[in-house]
Coordinates of C-alpha atoms in Angstrom, one line a residue:
M1 CA 113.2 83.6 72.0
I2 CA 113.0 79.9 71.7
V3 CA 109.4 78.5 71.6
G4 CA 108.3 75.2 70.3
T5 CA 106.9 71.7 70.8
R6 CA 110.2 70.3 72.1
W7 CA 110.3 72.5 75.1
A8 CA 109.0 71.0 78.1
I9 CA 108.9 72.7 81.5
A10 CA 107.8 72.3 85.0
V11 CA 106.1 75.2 86.9
A12 CA 106.4 75.7 90.6
L13 CA 103.2 74.8 92.6
A14 CA 103.9 77.7 94.9
D15 CA 102.8 80.0 92.1
W16 CA 99.2 79.0 92.8
L17 CA 99.4 79.1 96.6
S18 CA 97.6 81.9 98.5
A19 CA 99.3 84.4 100.9
Q20 CA 97.7 82.4 103.6
T21 CA 99.5 79.3 102.9
T22 CA 102.3 78.5 105.5
F23 CA 104.4 76.4 103.4
L24 CA 104.8 78.9 100.4
F25 CA 108.6 78.3 100.3
L26 CA 108.4 74.5 99.9
V27 CA 108.4 74.3 96.1
R28 CA 107.1 71.3 94.4
W29 CA 107.5 71.3 90.7
V30 CA 104.4 70.3 88.5
G31 CA 103.9 69.8 84.8
P32 CA 104.7 69.0 82.1
F33 CA 104.0 72.3 80.2
R34 CA 105.1 73.4 76.9
V35 CA 106.1 77.1 76.1
V36 CA 103.5 78.3 73.5
E37 CA 104.3 82.1 73.5
A38 CA 107.3 84.2 74.6
R39 CA 106.4 87.7 75.7
Q40 CA 108.7 90.6 76.8
H41 CA 108.8 89.6 80.4
A42 CA 106.9 86.3 80.7
F43 CA 105.9 83.0 78.9
V44 CA 102.6 81.5 78.1
V45 CA 102.8 77.9 78.8
E46 CA 100.3 75.0 78.0
H47 CA 99.7 72.0 79.9
L48 CA 100.5 69.0 77.7
I49 CA 97.5 66.9 78.7
T50 CA 94.8 69.5 79.6
K51 CA 95.8 72.1 77.1
G52 CA 95.1 74.9 79.7
K53 CA 97.4 78.0 79.4
I54 CA 98.7 80.2 82.0
E55 CA 101.1 83.3 81.9
V56 CA 104.4 82.9 84.1
H57 CA 107.5 84.7 84.6
G58 CA 110.6 82.8 83.3
S59 CA 112.0 82.7 86.8
R60 CA 109.1 80.2 87.6
L61 CA 110.2 77.8 84.8
K62 CA 112.4 74.8 85.3
F63 CA 113.7 73.4 82.1
Y64 CA 114.4 69.7 81.7
S65 CA 115.4 67.5 78.9
D66 CA 115.0 64.0 77.6
A67 CA 116.9 62.0 74.9
S68 CA 115.1 63.8 72.1
L69 CA 115.8 67.4 73.2
E70 CA 118.2 69.0 70.8
V71 CA 121.0 70.9 72.7
T72 CA 122.1 73.7 70.3
A73 CA 124.3 76.6 70.6
E74 CA 121.3 78.9 70.9
L75 CA 120.0 76.7 73.9
K76 CA 123.3 77.0 75.7
E77 CA 123.3 80.6 75.1
H78 CA 120.0 81.0 76.6
V79 CA 120.7 78.9 79.6
A80 CA 123.9 80.9 80.2
S81 CA 122.1 84.3 80.3
Q82 CA 121.1 84.8 83.9
G83 CA 119.7 88.4 84.1
I84 CA 116.1 88.8 85.2
V85 CA 114.2 91.7 83.7
L86 CA 110.8 92.3 85.1
G87 CA 108.1 94.3 83.4
V88 CA 105.7 96.5 85.3
W89 CA 102.2 95.1 85.2
A90 CA 100.6 97.8 87.4
I91 CA 101.0 100.2 90.3
V92 CA 98.8 99.1 93.1
G93 CA 99.9 101.1 96.1
H94 CA 102.0 104.0 97.4
R95 CA 103.4 105.0 100.9
K96 CA 106.2 107.1 102.4
H97 CA 108.9 105.0 103.7
P98 CA 109.1 105.0 107.5
V99 CA 112.8 105.6 107.6
T100 CA 113.7 107.5 104.5
D101 CA 110.6 109.6 104.3
E102 CA 110.9 109.0 100.4
W103 CA 107.7 108.0 98.4
E104 CA 107.5 104.4 97.3
V105 CA 105.0 102.5 95.1
Q106 CA 103.9 99.0 95.3
V107 CA 104.7 97.4 91.9
A108 CA 102.8 94.4 90.3
W109 CA 105.2 92.5 88.0
V110 CA 104.4 91.0 84.7
G111 CA 104.2 87.1 85.2
L112 CA 104.7 87.1 89.0
E113 CA 102.0 86.5 91.7
D114 CA 100.3 89.3 93.9
I115 CA 102.3 88.1 96.8
E116 CA 105.4 89.0 94.9
N117 CA 104.5 92.6 94.7
S118 CA 107.3 94.9 95.9
W119 CA 107.9 98.3 97.2
E120 CA 110.1 100.4 94.9
P121 CA 111.3 104.0 95.0
L122 CA 108.8 106.1 93.2
R123 CA 111.4 108.3 91.5
T124 CA 113.0 105.0 90.0
I125 CA 109.8 103.7 88.7
Y126 CA 108.6 107.0 87.6
A127 CA 111.8 107.3 85.6
D128 CA 111.3 103.8 84.0
V129 CA 107.5 103.8 83.4
P130 CA 106.0 107.3 83.9
A131 CA 102.8 106.4 82.1
R132 CA 102.2 103.5 84.5
V133 CA 102.8 105.8 87.5
Q134 CA 100.5 108.6 86.1
E135 CA 97.7 106.0 85.3
Y136 CA 97.8 105.0 89.1
V137 CA 97.8 108.6 90.1
D138 CA 94.9 109.6 87.8
N139 CA 92.8 106.4 88.4
N140 CA 92.9 106.8 92.1
A141 CA 92.8 110.5 92.5
I142 CA 96.1 110.7 94.5
T143 CA 96.7 114.3 95.5
E144 CA 99.9 113.9 97.4
L145 CA 101.7 112.8 94.2
D146 CA 100.5 115.7 92.1
W147 CA 104.1 116.9 92.0
L148 CA 104.7 114.2 89.4
Q149 CA 103.0 116.5 86.8
G150 CA 106.0 118.8 86.8
T151 CA 108.6 116.0 86.8
A152 CA 110.5 115.8 83.6
T153 CA 111.2 112.3 82.3
S154 CA 112.6 110.4 79.5
D155 CA 110.4 108.7 76.9
D156 CA 109.0 105.2 77.8

């Protein structure tokens, strides 16, 4: 992962707006920020003036360049890769889907805001991150999901 002082980015202001904000989809880019740490599914960025640091998902970053930015083959390869992989921060809710009658869990994603939590099929999430699902079940004394105890899974 490329991290360094020559990287400057802008972060979408919408990342800090609350769910009550009516203009959530009107994105205004703010910055500049510097990428100071690359994590598995997110970046830690630092404001160049205030030195304040925040964790953001890569999809929330907008790279820009100036005359001193070196465009290397590695940079071009990074820009060309368009797949987004999200990490599960936590399971924050569960429900039975009203149409399919299948269990779903509400997932909080690494580097994304709470408003971007999403409902995902329980079986899919349990297959990917069984420890996170089990942690949610145990911490919340969820009895209707006890069937998970007997479900075989692959390793994390």
